[in-house]
Short mmCIF file of C-alpha atoms in Angstrom, two decimals:
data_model
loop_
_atom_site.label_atom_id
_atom_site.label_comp_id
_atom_site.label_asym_id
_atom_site.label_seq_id
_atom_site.Cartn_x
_atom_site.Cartn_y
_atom_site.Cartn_z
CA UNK A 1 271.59 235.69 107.70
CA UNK A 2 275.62 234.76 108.59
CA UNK A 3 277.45 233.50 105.34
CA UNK A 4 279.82 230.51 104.61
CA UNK A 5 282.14 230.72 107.20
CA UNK A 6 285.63 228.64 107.04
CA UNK A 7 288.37 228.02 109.46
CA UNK A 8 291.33 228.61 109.68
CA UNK A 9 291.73 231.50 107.64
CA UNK A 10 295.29 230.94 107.48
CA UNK A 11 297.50 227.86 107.97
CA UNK A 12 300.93 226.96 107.65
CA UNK A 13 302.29 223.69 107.06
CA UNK A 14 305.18 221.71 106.75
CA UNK A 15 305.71 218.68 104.14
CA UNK A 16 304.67 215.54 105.62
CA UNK A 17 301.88 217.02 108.13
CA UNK A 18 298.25 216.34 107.35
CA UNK A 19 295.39 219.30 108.04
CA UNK A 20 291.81 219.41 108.57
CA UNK A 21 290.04 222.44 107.46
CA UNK A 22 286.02 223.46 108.57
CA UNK A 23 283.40 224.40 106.28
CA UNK A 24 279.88 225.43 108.56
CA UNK A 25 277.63 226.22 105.67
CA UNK A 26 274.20 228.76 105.52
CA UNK A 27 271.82 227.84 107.79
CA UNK A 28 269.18 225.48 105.90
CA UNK A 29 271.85 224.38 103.45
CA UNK A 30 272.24 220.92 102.76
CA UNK A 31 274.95 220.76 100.23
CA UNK A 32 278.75 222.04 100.50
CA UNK A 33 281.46 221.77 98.15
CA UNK A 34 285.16 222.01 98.15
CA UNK A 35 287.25 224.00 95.30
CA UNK A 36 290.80 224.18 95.29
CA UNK A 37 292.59 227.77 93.80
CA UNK A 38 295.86 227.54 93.05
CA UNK A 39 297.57 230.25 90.26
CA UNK A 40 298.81 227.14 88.15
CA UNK A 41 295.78 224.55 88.21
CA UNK A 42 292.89 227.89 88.70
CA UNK A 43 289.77 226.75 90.26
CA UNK A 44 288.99 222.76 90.72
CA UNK A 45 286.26 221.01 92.59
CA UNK A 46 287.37 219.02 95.08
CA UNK A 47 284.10 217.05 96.31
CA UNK A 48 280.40 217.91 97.04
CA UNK A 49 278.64 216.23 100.40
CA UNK A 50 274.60 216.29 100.54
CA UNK A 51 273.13 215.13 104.05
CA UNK A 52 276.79 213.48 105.23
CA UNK A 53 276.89 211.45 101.54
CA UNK A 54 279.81 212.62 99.25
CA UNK A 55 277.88 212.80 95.63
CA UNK A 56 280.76 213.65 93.58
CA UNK A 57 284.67 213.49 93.55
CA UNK A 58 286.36 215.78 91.53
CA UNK A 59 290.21 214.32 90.29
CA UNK A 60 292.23 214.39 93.34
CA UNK A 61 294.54 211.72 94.77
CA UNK A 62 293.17 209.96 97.81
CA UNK A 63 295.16 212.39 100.45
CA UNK A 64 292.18 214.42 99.92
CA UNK A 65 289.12 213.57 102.54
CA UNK A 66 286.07 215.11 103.55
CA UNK A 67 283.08 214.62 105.56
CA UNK A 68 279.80 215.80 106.61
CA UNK A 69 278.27 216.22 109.86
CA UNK A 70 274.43 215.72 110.59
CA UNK A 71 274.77 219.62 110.84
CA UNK A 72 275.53 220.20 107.58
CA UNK A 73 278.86 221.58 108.32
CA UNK A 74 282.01 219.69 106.72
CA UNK A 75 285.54 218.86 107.32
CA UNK A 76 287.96 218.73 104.75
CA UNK A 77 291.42 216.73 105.46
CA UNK A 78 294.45 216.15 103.52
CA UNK A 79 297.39 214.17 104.59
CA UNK A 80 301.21 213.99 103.86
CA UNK A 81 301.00 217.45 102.78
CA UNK A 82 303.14 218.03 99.66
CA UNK A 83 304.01 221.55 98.42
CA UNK A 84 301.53 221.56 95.77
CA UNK A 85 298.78 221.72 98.23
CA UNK A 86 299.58 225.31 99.09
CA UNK A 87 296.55 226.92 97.69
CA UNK A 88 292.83 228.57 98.83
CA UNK A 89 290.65 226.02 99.76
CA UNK A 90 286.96 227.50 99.24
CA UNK A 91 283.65 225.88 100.62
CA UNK A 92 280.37 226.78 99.06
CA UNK A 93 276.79 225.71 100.11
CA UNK A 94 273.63 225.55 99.07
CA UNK A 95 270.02 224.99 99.78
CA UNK A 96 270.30 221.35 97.72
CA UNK A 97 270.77 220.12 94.05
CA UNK A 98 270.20 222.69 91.40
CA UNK A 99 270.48 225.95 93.79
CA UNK A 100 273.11 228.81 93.45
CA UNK A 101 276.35 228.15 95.26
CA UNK A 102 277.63 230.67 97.90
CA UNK A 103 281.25 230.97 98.94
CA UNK A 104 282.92 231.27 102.13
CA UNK A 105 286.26 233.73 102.56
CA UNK A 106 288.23 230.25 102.11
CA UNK A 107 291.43 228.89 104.07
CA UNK A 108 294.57 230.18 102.58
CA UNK A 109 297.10 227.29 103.29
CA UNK A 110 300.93 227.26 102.44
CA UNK A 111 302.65 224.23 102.88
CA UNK A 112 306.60 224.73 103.87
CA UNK B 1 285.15 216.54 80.26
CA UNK B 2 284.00 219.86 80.14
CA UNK B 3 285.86 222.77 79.32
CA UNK B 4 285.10 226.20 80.26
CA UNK B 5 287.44 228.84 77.96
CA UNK B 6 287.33 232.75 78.94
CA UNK B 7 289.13 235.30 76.59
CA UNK B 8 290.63 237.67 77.36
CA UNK B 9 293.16 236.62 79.96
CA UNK B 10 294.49 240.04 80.84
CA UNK B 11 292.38 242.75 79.73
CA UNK B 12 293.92 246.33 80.35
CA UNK B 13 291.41 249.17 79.86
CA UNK B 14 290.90 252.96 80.46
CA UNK B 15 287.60 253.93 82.47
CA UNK B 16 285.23 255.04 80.48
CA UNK B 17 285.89 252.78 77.73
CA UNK B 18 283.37 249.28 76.90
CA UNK B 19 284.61 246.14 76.83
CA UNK B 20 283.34 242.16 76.42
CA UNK B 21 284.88 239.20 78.33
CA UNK B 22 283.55 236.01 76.36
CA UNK B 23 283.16 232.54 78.25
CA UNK B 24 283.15 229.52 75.87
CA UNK B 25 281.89 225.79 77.34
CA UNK B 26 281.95 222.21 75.70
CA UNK B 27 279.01 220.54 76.61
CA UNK B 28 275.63 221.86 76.72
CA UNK B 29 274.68 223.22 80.53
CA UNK B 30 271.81 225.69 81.18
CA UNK B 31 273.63 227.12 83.90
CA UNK B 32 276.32 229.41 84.38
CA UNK B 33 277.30 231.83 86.78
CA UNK B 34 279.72 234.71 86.74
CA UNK B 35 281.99 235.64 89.75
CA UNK B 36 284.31 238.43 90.91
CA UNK B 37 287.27 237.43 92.88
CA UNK B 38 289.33 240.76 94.61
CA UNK B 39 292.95 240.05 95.02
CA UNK B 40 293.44 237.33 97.90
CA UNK B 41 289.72 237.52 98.57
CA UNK B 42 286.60 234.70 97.69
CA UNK B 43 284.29 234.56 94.92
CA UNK B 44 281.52 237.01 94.76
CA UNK B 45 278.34 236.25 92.94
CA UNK B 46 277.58 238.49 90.05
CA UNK B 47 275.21 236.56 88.14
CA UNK B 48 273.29 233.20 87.73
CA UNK B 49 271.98 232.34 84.61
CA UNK B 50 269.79 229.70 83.67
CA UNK B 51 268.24 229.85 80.52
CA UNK B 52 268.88 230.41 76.69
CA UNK B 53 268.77 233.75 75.70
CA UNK B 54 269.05 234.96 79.85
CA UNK B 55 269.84 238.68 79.88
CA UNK B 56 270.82 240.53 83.70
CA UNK B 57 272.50 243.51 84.37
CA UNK B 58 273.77 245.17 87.73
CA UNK B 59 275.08 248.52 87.11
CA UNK B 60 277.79 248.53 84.98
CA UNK B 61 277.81 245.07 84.03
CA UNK B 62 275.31 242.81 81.97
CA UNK B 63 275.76 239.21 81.16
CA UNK B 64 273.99 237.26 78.74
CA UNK B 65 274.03 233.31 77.65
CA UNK B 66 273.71 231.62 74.78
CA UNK B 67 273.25 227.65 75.46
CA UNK B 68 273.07 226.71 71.26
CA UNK B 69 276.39 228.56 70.58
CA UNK B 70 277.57 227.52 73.86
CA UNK B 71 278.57 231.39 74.95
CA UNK B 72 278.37 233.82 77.54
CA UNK B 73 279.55 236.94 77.38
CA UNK B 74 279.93 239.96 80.14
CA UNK B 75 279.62 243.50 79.16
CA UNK B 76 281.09 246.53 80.60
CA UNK B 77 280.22 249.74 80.10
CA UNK B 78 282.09 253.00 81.00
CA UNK B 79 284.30 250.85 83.31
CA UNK B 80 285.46 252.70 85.99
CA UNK B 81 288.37 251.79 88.90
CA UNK B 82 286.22 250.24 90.75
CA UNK B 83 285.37 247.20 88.62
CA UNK B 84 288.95 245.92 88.64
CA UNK B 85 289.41 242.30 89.55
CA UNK B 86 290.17 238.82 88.21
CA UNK B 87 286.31 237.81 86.43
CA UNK B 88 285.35 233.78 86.25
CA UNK B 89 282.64 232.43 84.18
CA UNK B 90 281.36 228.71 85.54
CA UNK B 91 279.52 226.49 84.39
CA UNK B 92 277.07 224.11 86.71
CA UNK B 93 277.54 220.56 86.23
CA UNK B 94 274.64 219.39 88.71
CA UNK B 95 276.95 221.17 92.08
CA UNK B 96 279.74 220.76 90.35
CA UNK B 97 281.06 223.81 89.28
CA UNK B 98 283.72 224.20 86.36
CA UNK B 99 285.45 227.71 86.10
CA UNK B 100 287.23 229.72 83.19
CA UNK B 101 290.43 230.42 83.84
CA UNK B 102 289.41 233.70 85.02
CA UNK B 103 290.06 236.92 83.30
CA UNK B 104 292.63 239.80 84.73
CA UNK B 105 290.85 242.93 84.69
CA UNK B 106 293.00 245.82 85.65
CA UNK B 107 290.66 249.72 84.61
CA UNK B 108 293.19 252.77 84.28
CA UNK B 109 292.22 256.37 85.57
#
């Protein structure tokens, strides 16, 4: 069975610039969720998405986006990049509410 | 808010020797997990726990939870080289996941 898979894997950025990033989750997940790892701030949730319907925010400014396709897999988008959004951006999924979380190899992105 | 508290931070030890990383949470949960994250790799899943008094073990490590005192810990024993990484504790808030700050683990030959 393939794992979380993400993409890019890398990404650079300049200030300014938006980027989308791709989450496709386990087959027969439902749910995916965004973290955000950065050394200063650790690990934060950035949102969770459950058949296309965002359930949950975590404390983010607006920049930050997502979606969910019928698919299951997700896009995550943030726009006028600042340099504090350099960080790894991991997606987990799971099979729906209450069920472990798995994690993809995340999207490293630096912001110039 | 929740807060999720690990101690140690860093945590420099010889192999061979036993050591406890202790996770501490603020509001009651009956769910925690505990990761392993290699240096500019993802999370690996270690352990899910999900119920007062849960005890697992995988080799070297064993993790327990207590949901009254609000603690999980995460034994090693006779660490080896191997086992070096950065160690998160997190705790399930209904898919939302809130993480330790993630403890250093660096094992000496």
């Amino acid at each position: 069975k393939a794992g979380v898979t993400q993409t890019p894997r890398y990404l650079i950025k300049t200030r300014g610039q938006q980027v989308t990033l791709s989450c496709s989750p386990i087959s027969g997940h439902r749910s995916v969720s965004w973290y955000q790892q950065t050394p200063g701030q650790g690990l934060q949730f950035l949102f969770e998405y459950f058949s296309e319907t965002q359930r949950n925010k975590g404390n983010f400014p607006g920049r930050f986006s997502g979606r969910q396709f019928s698919n299951s897999r997700s896009e995550m988008n943030v726009s006028t990049l600042e340099l504090g959004d350099s960080a790894l951006y991991l997606c987990a999924s799971s099979f729906s509410v209450d069920n472990e979380q798995f994690f993809g190899p995340g999207t490293r992105l630096t912001v110039l | 808010e929740l807060k999720v508290e690990q101690n140690p931070l860093f945590l420099s030890m010889q192999e061979g020797k036993n050591y406890t990383i202790y996770c501490n949470y603020s509001t009651t949960s009956d769910r925690l997990y505990w990761y392993r994250q290699d240096p500019g790799k993802s999370l690996e899943s270690l352990f899910v726990l999900l119920s007062n008094g849960a005890v697992k073990q995988e080799g070297r490590l064993m993790a327990s939870l207590d949901t009254k005192a609000r603690l999980s810990t995460l034994h090693i024993t006779a660490a080896v080289h191997d086992l070096s990484a950065t160690y998160f504790c997190a705790v399930d808030m209904t898919q939302k996941l809130v993480f330790g700050q993630g403890t250093r683990l660096t094992i000496n030959p």
